[in-house]
Short mmCIF file of C-alpha atoms in Angstrom, two decimals:
data_model
loop_
_atom_site.label_atom_id
_atom_site.label_comp_id
_atom_site.label_asym_id
_atom_site.label_seq_id
_atom_site.Cartn_x
_atom_site.Cartn_y
_atom_site.Cartn_z
CA MET K 1 -73.75 -61.90 -51.99
CA ASN K 2 -70.48 -60.11 -52.86
CA THR K 3 -72.35 -56.79 -52.83
CA TYR K 4 -73.53 -57.40 -49.27
CA ARG K 5 -70.02 -58.40 -48.20
CA LYS K 6 -68.67 -55.07 -49.42
CA LEU K 7 -71.01 -53.29 -47.01
CA ILE K 8 -69.04 -54.83 -44.13
CA TYR K 9 -65.75 -53.20 -45.15
CA PRO K 10 -66.53 -49.73 -43.71
CA TYR K 11 -67.31 -51.32 -40.32
CA ILE K 12 -64.08 -53.31 -40.45
CA VAL K 13 -62.10 -50.14 -41.16
CA TRP K 14 -63.94 -48.21 -38.42
CA GLY K 15 -63.39 -51.00 -35.88
CA SER K 16 -59.71 -51.31 -36.79
CA VAL K 17 -59.01 -47.57 -36.46
CA PHE K 18 -61.08 -46.78 -33.38
CA ILE K 19 -61.01 -50.08 -31.45
CA LEU K 20 -58.20 -52.39 -32.52
CA LEU K 21 -55.46 -49.78 -33.00
CA PRO K 22 -56.01 -48.03 -29.61
CA MET K 23 -56.03 -51.41 -27.86
CA LEU K 24 -52.76 -52.36 -29.55
CA LEU K 25 -51.21 -49.08 -28.43
CA ILE K 26 -52.39 -49.63 -24.85
CA PHE K 27 -50.94 -53.15 -24.93
CA LEU K 28 -47.65 -51.81 -26.29
CA TYR K 29 -47.42 -49.20 -23.55
CA ALA K 30 -48.26 -51.80 -20.89
CA VAL K 31 -45.43 -54.20 -21.83
CA THR K 32 -42.66 -51.66 -22.43
CA MET K 33 -40.45 -49.49 -20.25
CA PRO K 34 -41.25 -45.78 -19.77
CA GLY K 35 -39.48 -43.39 -22.15
CA ASN K 36 -38.95 -45.93 -24.95
CA SER K 37 -38.80 -44.85 -28.57
CA THR K 38 -40.40 -46.75 -31.42
CA ILE K 39 -36.94 -47.77 -32.64
CA SER K 40 -35.63 -49.42 -29.45
CA LEU K 41 -38.34 -50.96 -27.30
CA GLN K 42 -37.51 -52.57 -23.97
CA PHE K 43 -40.18 -55.03 -22.94
CA THR K 44 -41.04 -55.63 -19.30
CA LEU K 45 -43.77 -56.96 -16.99
CA LYS K 46 -42.96 -54.53 -14.18
CA ASN K 47 -45.97 -52.40 -15.06
CA PHE K 48 -48.24 -55.34 -14.20
CA THR K 49 -46.39 -56.46 -11.08
CA LYS K 50 -46.45 -52.86 -9.81
CA PHE K 51 -50.23 -53.04 -9.65
CA PHE K 52 -50.05 -55.75 -6.99
CA ASP K 53 -48.51 -53.33 -4.52
CA PRO K 54 -50.73 -53.23 -1.38
CA VAL K 55 -51.53 -49.55 -2.03
CA PHE K 56 -53.03 -50.23 -5.46
CA LEU K 57 -54.72 -53.46 -4.35
CA LYS K 58 -56.42 -51.45 -1.62
CA VAL K 59 -57.79 -49.11 -4.30
CA LEU K 60 -59.09 -52.11 -6.26
CA LEU K 61 -60.78 -53.59 -3.19
CA LYS K 62 -62.34 -50.20 -2.41
CA SER K 63 -63.64 -49.99 -5.98
CA LEU K 64 -65.10 -53.50 -5.77
CA GLN K 65 -66.74 -52.66 -2.44
CA ILE K 66 -68.42 -49.46 -3.67
CA ALA K 67 -69.42 -51.03 -6.99
CA GLY K 68 -70.92 -54.01 -5.12
CA MET K 69 -72.88 -51.79 -2.74
CA THR K 70 -74.13 -49.69 -5.66
CA THR K 71 -75.28 -52.83 -7.47
CA VAL K 72 -77.11 -54.16 -4.42
CA VAL K 73 -78.91 -50.85 -3.83
CA CYS K 74 -79.88 -50.63 -7.51
CA LEU K 75 -81.24 -54.18 -7.38
CA VAL K 76 -83.21 -53.59 -4.16
CA ILE K 77 -84.76 -50.41 -5.59
CA GLY K 78 -84.93 -51.41 -9.25
CA TYR K 79 -86.62 -54.83 -9.02
CA PRO K 80 -89.77 -53.63 -7.19
CA LEU K 81 -90.04 -50.62 -9.52
CA ALA K 82 -89.64 -52.82 -12.59
CA TYR K 83 -92.24 -55.25 -11.24
CA VAL K 84 -94.76 -52.49 -10.50
CA ILE K 85 -94.27 -50.98 -13.96
CA SER K 86 -94.72 -54.36 -15.68
CA ARG K 87 -98.10 -54.82 -13.91
CA ARG K 88 -99.53 -51.59 -15.31
CA SER K 89 -101.34 -51.06 -18.63
CA ASP K 90 -99.29 -50.64 -21.81
CA ARG K 91 -99.94 -46.91 -21.90
CA VAL K 92 -98.86 -46.38 -18.30
CA GLN K 93 -95.81 -48.62 -18.81
CA THR K 94 -94.64 -46.46 -21.71
CA LEU K 95 -95.07 -43.29 -19.65
CA LEU K 96 -93.24 -44.66 -16.61
CA ILE K 97 -90.32 -46.00 -18.65
CA LEU K 98 -90.09 -42.62 -20.36
CA LEU K 99 -89.90 -40.88 -16.96
CA ILE K 100 -87.09 -43.23 -15.93
CA THR K 101 -85.07 -42.73 -19.10
CA ILE K 102 -85.51 -38.94 -19.42
CA PRO K 103 -82.66 -38.16 -16.94
CA MET K 104 -80.34 -40.26 -19.10
CA TRP K 105 -80.82 -37.78 -21.93
CA ILE K 106 -78.89 -35.23 -19.85
CA ASN K 107 -75.11 -35.40 -19.82
CA MET K 108 -73.74 -37.49 -16.95
CA LEU K 109 -71.45 -34.65 -15.88
CA VAL K 110 -74.43 -32.30 -15.47
CA ARG K 111 -76.40 -34.91 -13.51
CA THR K 112 -73.47 -35.43 -11.17
CA TYR K 113 -72.99 -31.70 -10.66
CA ALA K 114 -76.65 -31.45 -9.61
CA TRP K 115 -75.97 -33.72 -6.64
CA ILE K 116 -73.34 -31.29 -5.35
CA SER K 117 -76.06 -28.69 -4.72
CA ILE K 118 -78.21 -31.36 -3.09
CA LEU K 119 -75.60 -32.93 -0.78
CA SER K 120 -73.38 -29.95 0.10
CA ASP K 121 -73.33 -28.43 3.60
CA LYS K 122 -75.65 -25.65 2.42
CA GLY K 123 -77.50 -27.86 -0.04
CA ILE K 124 -81.15 -28.81 -0.27
CA ILE K 125 -81.01 -31.74 2.18
CA ASN K 126 -79.16 -29.86 4.92
CA THR K 127 -81.37 -26.81 4.41
CA VAL K 128 -84.50 -28.91 4.98
CA LEU K 129 -82.92 -30.63 7.98
CA GLY K 130 -81.99 -27.21 9.38
CA PHE K 131 -85.68 -26.35 9.74
CA PHE K 132 -85.95 -29.26 12.21
CA GLY K 133 -82.79 -28.33 14.05
CA ILE K 134 -80.72 -31.12 12.54
CA GLY K 135 -77.33 -30.79 10.94
CA PRO K 136 -75.63 -29.78 8.89
CA LEU K 137 -74.66 -33.36 8.10
CA LYS K 138 -71.45 -34.24 6.31
CA LEU K 139 -72.83 -35.74 3.10
CA MET K 140 -70.44 -34.49 0.43
CA TYR K 141 -67.02 -36.05 -0.17
CA THR K 142 -67.99 -39.35 1.43
CA ASP K 143 -68.51 -42.90 0.23
CA PHE K 144 -72.22 -42.30 0.77
CA ALA K 145 -72.22 -39.44 -1.75
CA VAL K 146 -70.35 -41.58 -4.29
CA ILE K 147 -72.84 -44.45 -3.92
CA VAL K 148 -75.80 -42.06 -4.18
CA GLY K 149 -74.38 -40.57 -7.37
CA MET K 150 -73.73 -43.99 -8.88
CA VAL K 151 -77.18 -45.31 -7.96
CA TYR K 152 -78.83 -42.26 -9.52
CA ASN K 153 -76.84 -42.61 -12.76
CA PHE K 154 -76.98 -46.39 -13.17
CA LEU K 155 -80.37 -47.32 -11.67
CA PRO K 156 -82.22 -47.01 -15.04
CA PHE K 157 -80.01 -49.78 -16.48
CA MET K 158 -81.19 -52.16 -13.74
CA ILE K 159 -84.86 -51.19 -14.04
CA ILE K 160 -85.03 -51.47 -17.83
CA GLN K 161 -83.30 -54.87 -17.99
CA ILE K 162 -85.58 -56.41 -15.36
CA TYR K 163 -88.68 -54.71 -16.79
CA ASN K 164 -88.01 -56.11 -20.28
CA VAL K 165 -88.06 -59.65 -18.90
CA LEU K 166 -91.06 -59.16 -16.63
CA ALA K 167 -93.12 -57.46 -19.35
CA LYS K 168 -92.60 -60.42 -21.70
CA MET K 169 -93.40 -63.06 -19.07
CA ASP K 170 -96.16 -65.51 -19.94
CA GLU K 171 -99.15 -64.48 -17.82
CA SER K 172 -100.65 -67.97 -18.09
CA LEU K 173 -97.89 -69.31 -15.82
CA ILE K 174 -98.85 -66.84 -13.09
CA GLU K 175 -102.55 -67.62 -13.50
CA ALA K 176 -101.80 -71.35 -13.33
CA SER K 177 -99.90 -70.81 -10.09
CA TYR K 178 -102.89 -69.05 -8.53
CA ASP K 179 -105.27 -71.76 -9.80
CA LEU K 180 -103.11 -74.41 -8.10
CA GLY K 181 -103.50 -72.65 -4.76
CA ALA K 182 -100.28 -70.65 -4.50
CA ASN K 183 -100.47 -67.25 -2.85
CA ARG K 184 -98.73 -64.11 -4.14
CA TYR K 185 -95.50 -64.74 -2.21
CA GLN K 186 -95.27 -68.34 -3.39
CA THR K 187 -96.01 -67.32 -6.97
CA PHE K 188 -93.31 -64.68 -6.87
CA ARG K 189 -90.74 -67.01 -5.29
CA LYS K 190 -91.48 -70.04 -7.45
CA ILE K 191 -92.49 -68.48 -10.79
CA ILE K 192 -91.84 -64.77 -11.27
CA PHE K 193 -88.41 -64.34 -9.71
CA PRO K 194 -86.81 -67.45 -11.28
CA LEU K 195 -88.10 -66.49 -14.72
CA SER K 196 -86.76 -62.94 -14.32
CA LEU K 197 -83.24 -63.96 -13.30
CA SER K 198 -81.89 -63.36 -16.80
CA GLY K 199 -82.94 -59.71 -16.52
CA VAL K 200 -81.48 -59.49 -13.01
CA ILE K 201 -78.13 -60.80 -14.23
CA SER K 202 -78.09 -58.39 -17.17
CA GLY K 203 -78.97 -55.51 -14.83
CA ILE K 204 -76.25 -56.47 -12.36
CA THR K 205 -73.71 -56.59 -15.17
CA LEU K 206 -74.74 -53.21 -16.61
CA VAL K 207 -74.56 -51.57 -13.16
CA PHE K 208 -71.53 -53.26 -11.63
CA LEU K 209 -69.12 -52.82 -14.55
CA PRO K 210 -69.54 -49.04 -15.05
CA SER K 211 -69.61 -48.55 -11.27
CA LEU K 212 -66.26 -50.30 -11.06
CA SER K 213 -64.57 -48.21 -13.74
CA THR K 214 -66.18 -44.76 -13.48
CA PHE K 215 -64.06 -41.81 -12.38
CA VAL K 216 -66.31 -38.74 -12.83
CA ILE K 217 -68.65 -39.49 -9.92
CA PRO K 218 -65.92 -40.25 -7.31
CA GLN K 219 -63.98 -37.21 -8.46
CA PHE K 220 -66.86 -34.76 -7.97
CA LEU K 221 -68.77 -36.34 -5.08
CA GLY K 222 -66.06 -38.31 -3.30
CA GLY K 223 -63.43 -35.62 -2.92
CA GLY K 224 -60.41 -37.62 -1.77
CA THR K 225 -62.01 -40.97 -2.64
CA VAL K 226 -59.75 -42.72 -5.16
CA LEU K 227 -61.24 -45.61 -7.10
CA ILE K 228 -59.67 -47.61 -9.88
CA GLY K 229 -61.04 -45.27 -12.56
CA ASN K 230 -59.49 -42.26 -10.83
CA LEU K 231 -56.20 -44.13 -10.51
CA ILE K 232 -56.08 -44.76 -14.26
CA GLU K 233 -57.00 -41.15 -14.99
CA LYS K 234 -54.21 -39.83 -12.75
CA GLN K 235 -51.62 -42.07 -14.41
CA PHE K 236 -52.49 -40.70 -17.86
CA ILE K 237 -53.31 -37.05 -17.09
CA ASN K 238 -51.59 -35.98 -13.88
CA ILE K 239 -48.51 -38.22 -13.66
CA GLY K 240 -47.99 -39.00 -17.34
CA ASP K 241 -47.11 -42.64 -16.68
CA TYR K 242 -48.79 -44.10 -19.75
CA ASN K 243 -47.14 -47.47 -19.22
CA PHE K 244 -48.54 -48.14 -15.76
CA GLY K 245 -51.89 -46.60 -16.70
CA SER K 246 -52.11 -48.92 -19.70
CA ALA K 247 -51.26 -51.93 -17.54
CA ILE K 248 -54.05 -51.08 -15.10
CA SER K 249 -56.44 -50.61 -18.03
CA LEU K 250 -55.62 -54.07 -19.38
CA ILE K 251 -56.03 -55.65 -15.96
CA MET K 252 -59.42 -53.99 -15.58
CA ALA K 253 -60.41 -55.03 -19.11
CA ALA K 254 -59.54 -58.63 -18.22
CA LEU K 255 -61.63 -58.45 -15.02
CA ILE K 256 -64.56 -56.93 -16.91
CA MET K 257 -64.43 -59.58 -19.65
CA LEU K 258 -64.22 -62.32 -17.01
CA SER K 259 -67.28 -60.88 -15.24
CA MET K 260 -69.22 -60.71 -18.50
CA HIS K 261 -68.23 -64.29 -19.36
CA LEU K 262 -69.39 -65.59 -15.98
CA ALA K 263 -72.65 -63.64 -16.24
CA ASN K 264 -73.35 -64.95 -19.75
CA ARG K 265 -72.47 -68.49 -18.72
CA TYR K 266 -74.82 -68.32 -15.73
CA ASP K 267 -77.52 -66.86 -17.97
CA ARG K 268 -77.15 -69.76 -20.42
CA ASP K 269 -77.32 -72.26 -17.56
CA LEU K 270 -80.60 -70.68 -16.44
CA GLU K 271 -82.02 -70.95 -19.95
CA ASP K 272 -80.95 -74.62 -20.21
CA ARG K 273 -82.59 -75.39 -16.86
CA SER K 274 -85.77 -73.62 -17.95
CA VAL K 275 -85.91 -75.58 -21.20
CA ALA K 276 -85.26 -78.84 -19.33
CA LYS K 277 -88.09 -78.12 -16.87
CA GLU K 278 -90.53 -77.30 -19.70
CA ALA K 279 -89.57 -80.50 -21.52
CA LYS K 280 -90.03 -82.51 -18.31
CA VAL K 281 -93.47 -80.99 -17.70
CA SER K 282 -94.61 -81.63 -21.27
#
């Protein structure tokens, strides 16, 4: 047993150096005044109260809005795709999932750059529309371009999470629903969708959280669009205000952990209800 415990030590050291220590430094920056030395630290909460300025709150609301719209679009597109894939044979399922995950093998920066050539004034879309006498349309440097870029990058997370649940679903429950006279819509509404909610929640979490904090996509496709991720980046890189940037990072970390907690709690409640229903039926 002692031998196995020793195998944990490298992970403890790795986690302390690359996770715990950076978080402690961010916390230290967030609660101290700018320009402090390690000898004389002046603690303050002004870095946190500064975030509640209407200008920065507007950025947060904008980020929540775009992240929410991205999540909804991914769910509307991803659920039907995941359902169709789960109904295919095992061989076809493997091929389709591979096609969905292949773009993720390419660097996110490269994938985002590709959309510039597609959405620009002289890009592929406007070139095609030009043949029909339409355009050019203003697609680049808009909220639409940001949402398109986010959907493209994060849609596989939604599809895979929902697919994993649908593929493992007990087919006998669906067959029993049909035997009892339910049509396809009733079976989906009463059986399939409720049983797949855990995958839906996981997909929403994996799409919403990175959409809320990303800064590469808004920077390249949004032009002047400033989301919370861009705001943090500017504080660290452009302005050099590590203290305020660290405070925003901690606030966002708290929001993300709260979202994950609520999602996990709702997921557990769904599992408890499912177990209770099975026990009641038996």
